[in-house]
Coordinates of C-alpha atoms in Angstrom, one line a residue:
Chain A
X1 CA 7.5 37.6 6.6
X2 CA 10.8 35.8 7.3
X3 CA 12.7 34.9 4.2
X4 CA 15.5 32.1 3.6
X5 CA 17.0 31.2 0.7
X6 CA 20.1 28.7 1.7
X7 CA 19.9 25.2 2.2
X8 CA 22.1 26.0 5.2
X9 CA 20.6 28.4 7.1
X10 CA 20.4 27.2 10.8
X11 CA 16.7 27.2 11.5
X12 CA 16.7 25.0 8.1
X13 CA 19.1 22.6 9.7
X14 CA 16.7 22.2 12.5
X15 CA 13.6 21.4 11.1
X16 CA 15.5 18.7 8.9
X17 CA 16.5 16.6 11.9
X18 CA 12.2 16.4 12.6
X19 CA 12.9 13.8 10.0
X20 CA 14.3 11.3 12.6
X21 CA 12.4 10.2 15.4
X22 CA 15.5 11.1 18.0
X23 CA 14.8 14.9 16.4
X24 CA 11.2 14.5 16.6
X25 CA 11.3 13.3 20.3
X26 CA 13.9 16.0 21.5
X27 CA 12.0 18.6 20.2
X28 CA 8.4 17.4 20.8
X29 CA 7.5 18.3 17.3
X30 CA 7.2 17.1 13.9
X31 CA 6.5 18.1 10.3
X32 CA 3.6 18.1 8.0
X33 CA 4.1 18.2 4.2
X34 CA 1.6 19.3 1.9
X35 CA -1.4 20.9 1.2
X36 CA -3.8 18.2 2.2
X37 CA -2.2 17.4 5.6
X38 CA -1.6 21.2 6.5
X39 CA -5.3 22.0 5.8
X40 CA -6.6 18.7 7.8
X41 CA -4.3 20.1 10.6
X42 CA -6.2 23.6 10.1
X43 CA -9.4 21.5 9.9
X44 CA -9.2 19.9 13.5
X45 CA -7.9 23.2 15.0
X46 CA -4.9 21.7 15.4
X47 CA -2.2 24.3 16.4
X48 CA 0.9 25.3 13.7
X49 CA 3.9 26.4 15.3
X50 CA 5.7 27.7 12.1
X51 CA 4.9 27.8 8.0
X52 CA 7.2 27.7 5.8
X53 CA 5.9 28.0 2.0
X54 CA 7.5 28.9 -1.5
X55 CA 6.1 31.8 -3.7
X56 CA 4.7 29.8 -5.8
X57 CA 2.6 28.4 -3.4
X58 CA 1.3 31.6 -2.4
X59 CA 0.4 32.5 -5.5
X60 CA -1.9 29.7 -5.7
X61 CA -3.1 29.1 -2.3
X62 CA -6.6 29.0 -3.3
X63 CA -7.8 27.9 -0.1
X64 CA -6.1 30.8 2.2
X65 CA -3.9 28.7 4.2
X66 CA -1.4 31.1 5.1
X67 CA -3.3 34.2 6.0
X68 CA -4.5 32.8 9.5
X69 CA -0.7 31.9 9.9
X70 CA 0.9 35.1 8.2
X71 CA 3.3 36.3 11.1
X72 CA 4.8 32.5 11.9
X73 CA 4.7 32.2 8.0
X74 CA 8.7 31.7 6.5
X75 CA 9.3 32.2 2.5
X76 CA 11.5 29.9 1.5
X77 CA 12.7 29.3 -2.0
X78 CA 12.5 26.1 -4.2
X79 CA 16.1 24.8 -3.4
X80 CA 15.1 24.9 0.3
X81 CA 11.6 23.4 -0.2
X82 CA 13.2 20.7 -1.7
X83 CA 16.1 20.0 0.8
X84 CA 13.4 20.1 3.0
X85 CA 10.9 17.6 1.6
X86 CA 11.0 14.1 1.5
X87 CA 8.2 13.7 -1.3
X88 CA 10.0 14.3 -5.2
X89 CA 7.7 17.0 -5.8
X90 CA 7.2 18.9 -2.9
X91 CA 4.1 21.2 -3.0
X92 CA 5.9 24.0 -1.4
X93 CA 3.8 23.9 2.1
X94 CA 5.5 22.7 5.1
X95 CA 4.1 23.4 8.8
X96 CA 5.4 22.6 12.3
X97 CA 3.5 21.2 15.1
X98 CA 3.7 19.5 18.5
X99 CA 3.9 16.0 19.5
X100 CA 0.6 14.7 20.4
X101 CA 1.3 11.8 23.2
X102 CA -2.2 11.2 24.0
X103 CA -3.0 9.7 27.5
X104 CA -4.2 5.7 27.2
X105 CA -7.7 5.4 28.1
X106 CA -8.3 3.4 31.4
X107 CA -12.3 2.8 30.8
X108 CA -12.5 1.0 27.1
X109 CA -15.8 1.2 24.5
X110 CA -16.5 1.0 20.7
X111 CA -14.3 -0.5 18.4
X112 CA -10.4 -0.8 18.3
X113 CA -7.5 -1.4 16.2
X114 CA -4.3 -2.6 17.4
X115 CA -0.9 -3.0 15.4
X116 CA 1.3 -5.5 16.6
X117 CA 4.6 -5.0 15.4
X118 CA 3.5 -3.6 12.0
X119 CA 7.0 -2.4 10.1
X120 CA 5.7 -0.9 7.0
X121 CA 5.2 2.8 6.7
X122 CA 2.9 2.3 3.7
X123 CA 1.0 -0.2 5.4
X124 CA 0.5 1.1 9.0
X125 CA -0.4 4.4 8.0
X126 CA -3.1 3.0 5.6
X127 CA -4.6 0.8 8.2
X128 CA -5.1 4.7 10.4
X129 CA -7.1 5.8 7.6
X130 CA -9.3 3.0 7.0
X131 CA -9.7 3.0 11.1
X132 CA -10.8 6.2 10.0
X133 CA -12.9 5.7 7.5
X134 CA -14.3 2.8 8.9
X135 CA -15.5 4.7 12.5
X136 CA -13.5 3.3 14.6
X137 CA -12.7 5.0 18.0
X138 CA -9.1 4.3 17.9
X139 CA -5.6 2.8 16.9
X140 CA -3.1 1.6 19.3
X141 CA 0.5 0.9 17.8
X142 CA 2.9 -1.6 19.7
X143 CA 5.9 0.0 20.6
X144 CA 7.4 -1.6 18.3
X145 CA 6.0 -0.6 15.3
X146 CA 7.0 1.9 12.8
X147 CA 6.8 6.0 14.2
X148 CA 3.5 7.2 13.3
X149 CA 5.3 10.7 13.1
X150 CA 7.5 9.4 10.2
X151 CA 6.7 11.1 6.7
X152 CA 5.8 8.2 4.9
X153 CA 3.1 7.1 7.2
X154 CA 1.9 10.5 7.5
X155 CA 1.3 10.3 3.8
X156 CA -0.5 7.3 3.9
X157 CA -2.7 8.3 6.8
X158 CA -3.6 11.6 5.0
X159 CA -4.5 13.1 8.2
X160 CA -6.2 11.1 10.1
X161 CA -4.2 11.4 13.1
X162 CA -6.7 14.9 13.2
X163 CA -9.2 12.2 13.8
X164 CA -8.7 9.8 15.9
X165 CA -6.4 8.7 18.2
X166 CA -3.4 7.0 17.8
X167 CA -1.7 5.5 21.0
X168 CA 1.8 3.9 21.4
X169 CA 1.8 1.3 23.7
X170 CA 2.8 -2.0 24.8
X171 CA 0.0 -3.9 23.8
X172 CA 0.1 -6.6 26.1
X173 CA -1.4 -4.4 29.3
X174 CA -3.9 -3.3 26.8
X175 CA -5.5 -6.3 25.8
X176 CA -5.9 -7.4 29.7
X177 CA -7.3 -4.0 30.5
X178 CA -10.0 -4.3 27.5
X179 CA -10.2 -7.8 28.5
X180 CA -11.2 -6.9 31.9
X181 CA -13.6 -4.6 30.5
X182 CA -15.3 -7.2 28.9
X183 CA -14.1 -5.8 25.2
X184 CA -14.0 -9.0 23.1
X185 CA -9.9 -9.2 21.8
X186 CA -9.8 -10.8 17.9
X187 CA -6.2 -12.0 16.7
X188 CA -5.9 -12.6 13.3
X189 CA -4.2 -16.0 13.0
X190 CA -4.8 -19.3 10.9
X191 CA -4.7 -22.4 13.5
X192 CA -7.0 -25.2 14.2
X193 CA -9.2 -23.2 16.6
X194 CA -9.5 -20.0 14.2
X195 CA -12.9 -19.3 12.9
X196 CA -13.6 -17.1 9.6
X197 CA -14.2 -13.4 10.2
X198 CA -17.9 -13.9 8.8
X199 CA -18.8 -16.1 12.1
X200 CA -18.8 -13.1 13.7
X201 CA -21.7 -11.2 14.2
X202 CA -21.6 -7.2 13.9
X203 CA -21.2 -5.8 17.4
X204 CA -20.7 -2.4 19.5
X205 CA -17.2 -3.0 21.1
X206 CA -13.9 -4.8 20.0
X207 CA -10.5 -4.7 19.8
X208 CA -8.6 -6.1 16.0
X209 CA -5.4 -7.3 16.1
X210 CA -3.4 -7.3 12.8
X211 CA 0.4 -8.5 13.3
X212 CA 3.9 -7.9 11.7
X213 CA 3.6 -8.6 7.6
X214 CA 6.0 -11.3 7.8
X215 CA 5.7 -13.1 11.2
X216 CA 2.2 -12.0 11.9
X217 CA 0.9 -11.7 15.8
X218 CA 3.5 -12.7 18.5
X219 CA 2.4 -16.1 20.3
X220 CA 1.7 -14.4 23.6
X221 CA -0.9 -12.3 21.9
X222 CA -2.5 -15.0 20.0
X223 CA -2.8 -17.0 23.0
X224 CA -4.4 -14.1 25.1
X225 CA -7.4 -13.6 22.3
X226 CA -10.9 -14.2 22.9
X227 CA -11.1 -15.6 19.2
X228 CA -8.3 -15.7 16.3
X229 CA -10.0 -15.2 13.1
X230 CA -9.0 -15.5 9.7
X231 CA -10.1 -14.5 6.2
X232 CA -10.8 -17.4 3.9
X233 CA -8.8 -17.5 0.5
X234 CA -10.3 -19.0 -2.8
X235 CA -7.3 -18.4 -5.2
X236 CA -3.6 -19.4 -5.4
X237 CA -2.4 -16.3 -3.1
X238 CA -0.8 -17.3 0.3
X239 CA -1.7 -14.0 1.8
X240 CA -3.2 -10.4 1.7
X241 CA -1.3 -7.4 2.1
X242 CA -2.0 -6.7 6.0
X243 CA -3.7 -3.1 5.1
X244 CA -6.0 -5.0 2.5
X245 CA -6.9 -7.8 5.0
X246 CA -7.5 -5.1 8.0
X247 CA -9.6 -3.2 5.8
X248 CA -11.8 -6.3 4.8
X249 CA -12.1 -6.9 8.6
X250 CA -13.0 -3.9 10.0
X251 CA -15.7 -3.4 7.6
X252 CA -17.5 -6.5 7.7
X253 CA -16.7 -6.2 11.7
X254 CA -17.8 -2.4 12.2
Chain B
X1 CA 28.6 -22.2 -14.5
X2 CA 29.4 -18.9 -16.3
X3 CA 30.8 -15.6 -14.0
X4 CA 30.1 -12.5 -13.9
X5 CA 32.5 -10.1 -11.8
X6 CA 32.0 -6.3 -13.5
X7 CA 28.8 -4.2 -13.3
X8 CA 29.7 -2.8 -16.8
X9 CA 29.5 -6.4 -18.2
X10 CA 27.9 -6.6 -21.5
X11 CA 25.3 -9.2 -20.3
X12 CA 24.6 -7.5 -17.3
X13 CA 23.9 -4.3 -19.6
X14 CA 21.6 -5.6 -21.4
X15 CA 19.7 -7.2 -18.0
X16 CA 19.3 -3.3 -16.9
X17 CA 17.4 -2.4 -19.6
X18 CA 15.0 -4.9 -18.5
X19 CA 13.7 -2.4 -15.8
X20 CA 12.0 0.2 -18.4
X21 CA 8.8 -0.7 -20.2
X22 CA 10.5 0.3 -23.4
X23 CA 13.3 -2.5 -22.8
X24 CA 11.1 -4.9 -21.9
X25 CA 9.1 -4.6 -24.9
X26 CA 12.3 -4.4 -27.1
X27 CA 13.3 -7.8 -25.7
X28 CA 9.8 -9.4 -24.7
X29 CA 11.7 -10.6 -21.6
X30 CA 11.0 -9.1 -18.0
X31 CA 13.4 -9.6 -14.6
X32 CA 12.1 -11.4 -11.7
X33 CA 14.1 -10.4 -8.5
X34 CA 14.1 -12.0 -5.1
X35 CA 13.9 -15.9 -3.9
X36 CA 9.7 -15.6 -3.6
X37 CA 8.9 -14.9 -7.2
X38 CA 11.5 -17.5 -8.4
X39 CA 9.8 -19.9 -6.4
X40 CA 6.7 -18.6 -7.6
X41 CA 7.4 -19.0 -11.3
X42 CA 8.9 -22.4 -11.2
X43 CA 5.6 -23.3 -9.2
X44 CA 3.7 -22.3 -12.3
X45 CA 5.9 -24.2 -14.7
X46 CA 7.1 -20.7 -16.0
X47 CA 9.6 -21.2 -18.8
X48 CA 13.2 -19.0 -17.2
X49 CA 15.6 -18.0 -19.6
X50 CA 18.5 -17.3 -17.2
X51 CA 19.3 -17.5 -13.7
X52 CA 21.6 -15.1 -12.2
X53 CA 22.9 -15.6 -8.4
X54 CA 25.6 -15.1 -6.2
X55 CA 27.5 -17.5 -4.1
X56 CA 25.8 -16.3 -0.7
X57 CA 22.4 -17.5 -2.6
X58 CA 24.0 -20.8 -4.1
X59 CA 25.2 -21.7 0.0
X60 CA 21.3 -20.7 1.0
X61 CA 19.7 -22.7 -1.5
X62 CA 17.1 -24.6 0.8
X63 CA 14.7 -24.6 -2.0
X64 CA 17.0 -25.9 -4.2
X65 CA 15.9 -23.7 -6.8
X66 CA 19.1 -23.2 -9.3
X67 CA 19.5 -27.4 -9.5
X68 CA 16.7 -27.3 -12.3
X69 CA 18.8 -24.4 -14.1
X70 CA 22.2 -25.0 -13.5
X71 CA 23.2 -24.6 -17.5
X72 CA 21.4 -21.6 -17.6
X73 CA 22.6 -20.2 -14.2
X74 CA 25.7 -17.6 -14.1
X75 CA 27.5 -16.6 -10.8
X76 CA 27.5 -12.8 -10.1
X77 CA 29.9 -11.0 -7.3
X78 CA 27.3 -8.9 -4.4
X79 CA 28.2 -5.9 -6.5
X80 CA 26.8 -7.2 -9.7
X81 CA 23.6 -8.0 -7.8
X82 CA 23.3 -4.9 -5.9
X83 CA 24.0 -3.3 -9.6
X84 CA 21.2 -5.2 -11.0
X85 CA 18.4 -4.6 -8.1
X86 CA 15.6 -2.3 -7.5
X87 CA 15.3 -3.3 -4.1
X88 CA 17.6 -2.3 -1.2
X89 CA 18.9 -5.5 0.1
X90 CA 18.8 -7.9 -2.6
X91 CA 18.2 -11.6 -1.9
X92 CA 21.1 -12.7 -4.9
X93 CA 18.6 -14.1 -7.1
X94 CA 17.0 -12.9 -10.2
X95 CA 15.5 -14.5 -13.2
X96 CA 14.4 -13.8 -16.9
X97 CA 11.7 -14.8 -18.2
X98 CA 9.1 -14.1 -21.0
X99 CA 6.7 -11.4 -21.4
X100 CA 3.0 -12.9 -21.0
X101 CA 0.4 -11.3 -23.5
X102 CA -2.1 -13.2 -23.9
X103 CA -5.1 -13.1 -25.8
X104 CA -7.9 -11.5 -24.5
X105 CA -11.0 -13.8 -23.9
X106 CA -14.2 -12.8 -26.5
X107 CA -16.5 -14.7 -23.8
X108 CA -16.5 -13.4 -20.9
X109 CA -17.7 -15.5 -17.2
X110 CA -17.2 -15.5 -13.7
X111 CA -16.1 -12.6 -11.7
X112 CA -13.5 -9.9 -13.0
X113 CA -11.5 -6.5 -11.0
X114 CA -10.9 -3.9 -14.1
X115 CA -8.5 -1.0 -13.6
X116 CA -9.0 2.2 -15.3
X117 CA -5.9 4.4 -15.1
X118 CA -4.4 3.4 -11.7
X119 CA -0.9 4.8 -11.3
X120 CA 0.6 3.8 -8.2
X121 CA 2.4 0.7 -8.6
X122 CA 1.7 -0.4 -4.8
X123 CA -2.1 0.2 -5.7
X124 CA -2.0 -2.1 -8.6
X125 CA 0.0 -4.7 -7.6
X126 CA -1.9 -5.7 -4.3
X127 CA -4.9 -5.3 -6.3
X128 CA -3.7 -7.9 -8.2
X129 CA -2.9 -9.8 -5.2
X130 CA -6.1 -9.5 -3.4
X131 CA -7.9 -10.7 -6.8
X132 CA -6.0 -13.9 -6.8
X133 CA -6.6 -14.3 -2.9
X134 CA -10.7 -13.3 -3.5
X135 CA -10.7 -15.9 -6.2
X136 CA -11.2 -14.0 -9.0
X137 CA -11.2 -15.2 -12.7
X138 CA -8.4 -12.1 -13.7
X139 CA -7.7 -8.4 -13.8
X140 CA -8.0 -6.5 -17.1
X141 CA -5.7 -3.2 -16.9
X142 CA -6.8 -0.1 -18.9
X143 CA -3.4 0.4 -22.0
X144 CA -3.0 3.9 -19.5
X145 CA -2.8 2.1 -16.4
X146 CA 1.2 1.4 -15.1
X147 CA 2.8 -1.4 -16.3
X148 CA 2.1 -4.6 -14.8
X149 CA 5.9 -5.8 -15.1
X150 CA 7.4 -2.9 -13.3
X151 CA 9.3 -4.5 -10.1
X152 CA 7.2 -2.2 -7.6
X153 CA 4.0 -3.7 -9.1
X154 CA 5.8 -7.1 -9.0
X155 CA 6.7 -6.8 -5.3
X156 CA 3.4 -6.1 -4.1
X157 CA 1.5 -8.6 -6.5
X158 CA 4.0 -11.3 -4.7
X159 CA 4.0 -13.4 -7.7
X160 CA 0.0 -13.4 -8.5
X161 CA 0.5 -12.8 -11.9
X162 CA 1.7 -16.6 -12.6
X163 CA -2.2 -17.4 -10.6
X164 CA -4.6 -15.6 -13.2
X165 CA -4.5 -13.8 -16.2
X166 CA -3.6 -9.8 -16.2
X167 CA -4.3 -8.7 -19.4
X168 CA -3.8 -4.7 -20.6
X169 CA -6.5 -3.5 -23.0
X170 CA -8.7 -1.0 -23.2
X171 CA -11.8 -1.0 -21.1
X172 CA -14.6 0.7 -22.9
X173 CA -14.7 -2.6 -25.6
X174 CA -13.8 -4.9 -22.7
X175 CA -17.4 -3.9 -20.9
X176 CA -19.4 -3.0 -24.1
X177 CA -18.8 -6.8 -24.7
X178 CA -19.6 -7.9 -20.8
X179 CA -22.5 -6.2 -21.0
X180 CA -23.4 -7.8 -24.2
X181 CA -22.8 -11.1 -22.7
X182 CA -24.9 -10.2 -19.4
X183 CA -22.1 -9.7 -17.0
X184 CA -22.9 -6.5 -14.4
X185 CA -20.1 -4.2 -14.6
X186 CA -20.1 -2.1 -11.5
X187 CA -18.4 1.2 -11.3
X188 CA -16.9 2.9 -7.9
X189 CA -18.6 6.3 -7.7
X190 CA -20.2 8.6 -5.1
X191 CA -23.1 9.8 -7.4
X192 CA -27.2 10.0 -6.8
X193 CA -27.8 6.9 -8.1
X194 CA -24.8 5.1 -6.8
X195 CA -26.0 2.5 -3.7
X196 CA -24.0 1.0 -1.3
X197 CA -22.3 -2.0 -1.8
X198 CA -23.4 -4.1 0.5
X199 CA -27.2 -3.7 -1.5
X200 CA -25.5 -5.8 -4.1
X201 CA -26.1 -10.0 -3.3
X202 CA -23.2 -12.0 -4.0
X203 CA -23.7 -13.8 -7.8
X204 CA -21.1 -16.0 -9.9
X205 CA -20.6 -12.5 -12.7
X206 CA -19.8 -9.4 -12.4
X207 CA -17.4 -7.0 -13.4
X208 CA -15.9 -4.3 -10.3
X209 CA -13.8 -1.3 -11.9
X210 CA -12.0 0.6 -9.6
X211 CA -10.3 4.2 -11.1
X212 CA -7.5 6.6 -10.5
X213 CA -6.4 7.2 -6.8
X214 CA -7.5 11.5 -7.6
X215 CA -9.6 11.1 -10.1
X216 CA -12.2 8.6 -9.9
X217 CA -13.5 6.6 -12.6
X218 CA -13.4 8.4 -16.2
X219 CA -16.9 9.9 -16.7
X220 CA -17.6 7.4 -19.9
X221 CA -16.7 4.2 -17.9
X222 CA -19.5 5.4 -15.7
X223 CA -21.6 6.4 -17.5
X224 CA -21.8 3.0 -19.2
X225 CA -22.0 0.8 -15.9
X226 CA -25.0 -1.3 -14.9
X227 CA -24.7 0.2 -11.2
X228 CA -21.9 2.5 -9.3
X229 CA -21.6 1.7 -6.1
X230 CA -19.9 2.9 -3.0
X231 CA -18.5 2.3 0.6
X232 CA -20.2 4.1 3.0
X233 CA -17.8 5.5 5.5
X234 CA -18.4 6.5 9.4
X235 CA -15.8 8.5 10.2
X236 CA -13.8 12.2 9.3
X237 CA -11.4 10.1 6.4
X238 CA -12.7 11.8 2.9
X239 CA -11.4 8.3 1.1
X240 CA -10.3 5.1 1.4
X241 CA -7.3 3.8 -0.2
X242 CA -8.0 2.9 -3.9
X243 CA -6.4 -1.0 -3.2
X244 CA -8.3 -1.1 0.3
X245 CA -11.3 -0.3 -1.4
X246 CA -10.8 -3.0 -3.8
X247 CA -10.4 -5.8 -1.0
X248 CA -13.6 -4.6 1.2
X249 CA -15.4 -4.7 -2.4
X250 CA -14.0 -7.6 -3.8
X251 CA -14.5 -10.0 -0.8
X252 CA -17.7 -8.8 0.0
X253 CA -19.1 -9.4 -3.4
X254 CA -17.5 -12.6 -4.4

């Protein structure tokens, strides 16, 4: 086992610039932080190029993490965990892995999100996960929106990128492909000929279109939907946070 | 119009301390940052002690929001405001005002989101939010839940807490006296008598606790609930986001 103990060493330089999406991209890799997103990544037979994990986190690696990854395994100490991690209390786990740039479907079924410009880590990996959660077959990202690769929507998706895919695209050629498919398009929009979300019955195949948190969908989307729907409000709030109001969607649309 | 040019002004000082629970106890005051949540208070009829902005915000003033303060209002330099802000590109406006603890009611109607040791102040603040947007009559917060005036839980609740009453108590009294008065309190629990929530018809009272993002609900909380219920979820995500799950619950029971 590989050790490294400076903050300087070269290979530690490296893996630091997977924080960026320029680094990311050059070297067709990223980073996963964490217990929980390592072992998802173990879970879908994802494969680790590189572990790097502190002592301390062997001596607790209850769930055996490292010993299928033992000779790609790096111990590092606690000063180059930390330089490494961009959590405040890193857990001592990181692992490498490739780039996945899955090919865009050409024939479209089930049920779809699509993210239109979405900017907030927090929010766009959180809408993954409930995509997730909530069965969908996929999640295509404008590409616009925030790097799904970045750490903070890694955190938020909490692996689901193991679980389904998550496209980058320009969304535009998208929704006229589905659209030719017959695959009804839903922008989420308040205007005169919007209808609330519970006029819709349950069905097999859709696409859902949530938009950026301050501007919402761009006007060439909203005027290629089959439908803009919107969720009705009762209180004094002008808005729900975009992850809230694509989770209420999707399951009252799944 | 008074002016403030030095971060290590006296005044300014003292405004700083505002951002730790401890201060704003001390002073029964709490800071209002950013344009939105000034408007939002002034909306409400929100007594403001002082105004503080800079000359970039006094040129922008569309709203015309410092004409009703100008005694109170002091001039600060960028560096003063940038001193002063928890955010990273500060609008030039903030606002002190009182701390709200009111009284909490002793009858108890209409429908109610209670959280039991939530932490993250994203989490609690859109829950917030999405309560005022669903309509609901107000949030109770367990004494061990984050504080409600922190400016992360302020950001997300976008000014919700001038809509409806967030009160911080403890919960086990708080539902002993629902269920007295025949309000349902529903827990959020995977157990063998939990049902799925969309078993449970839409009626004018309930209670809906939601618990810690790791750990659940605490075990008494449950145990004392009319009926835990849960979202059933289709795909490979183990959970959904604790605020997510408070939207899809909220506006599917109201």
């Amino acid at each position: 086992m590989q050790f490294i103990s400076s903050v300087k060493n070269e290979q530690i330089k490296q893996l630091k610039k997977l924080h960026t999406k320029k680094g990311r991209r050059q070297h067709q890799r990223y980073l996963l932080e964490g217990e929980h997103l390592v072992q998802e990544a173990l879970a879908a037979k994802v494969e680790l190029s590189q572990l790097y994990v502190t002592q301390d986190f062997i001596n607790h690696d209850v769930h055996h993490l490292i010993k299928q990854y033992h000779d790609q395994t790096t111990l590092i100490t606690p000063e180059v965990a930390q330089s490494l991690a961009e959590t405040i209390t890193p857990q001592g786990i990181f692992a490498v892995t490739n780039l996945v740039k899955p090919a865009l479907p050409t024939s479209w079924s089930g049920q779809w999100l699509l993210l239109d410009q979405v900017q907030d880590p927090g929010n766009v990996g959180t809408m993954v996960r409930t995509a997730d959660a909530a069965g969908l077959k996929g999640v295509v990202l404008s590409s616009d929106s925030v790097d799904v690769y970045q750490s903070k929507v890694q955190r938020a998706m909490q692996g689901s990128q193991f679980h389904l895919p998550v496209f980058t695209a320009d969304l535009l050629p998208v929704v006229t492909q589905m659209q030719q498919q017959k695959i009804p398009v839903w922008g989420t929009l308040v205007d005169r000929q919007a209808i609330s979300y519970q006029q819709i019955a349950p069905q097999a195949n859709w696409a859902l279109i949530m938009g950026n948190e301050a501007h919402g969908l761009n006007s060439t989307l909203t005027a290629m939907t089959d439908q803009n729907i919107y969720i009705p409000l009762s209180g004094q709030a002008e808005s729900l946070n975009v992850a809230v109001a694509a989770g209420v969607l999707m399951f009252s649309l799944r």
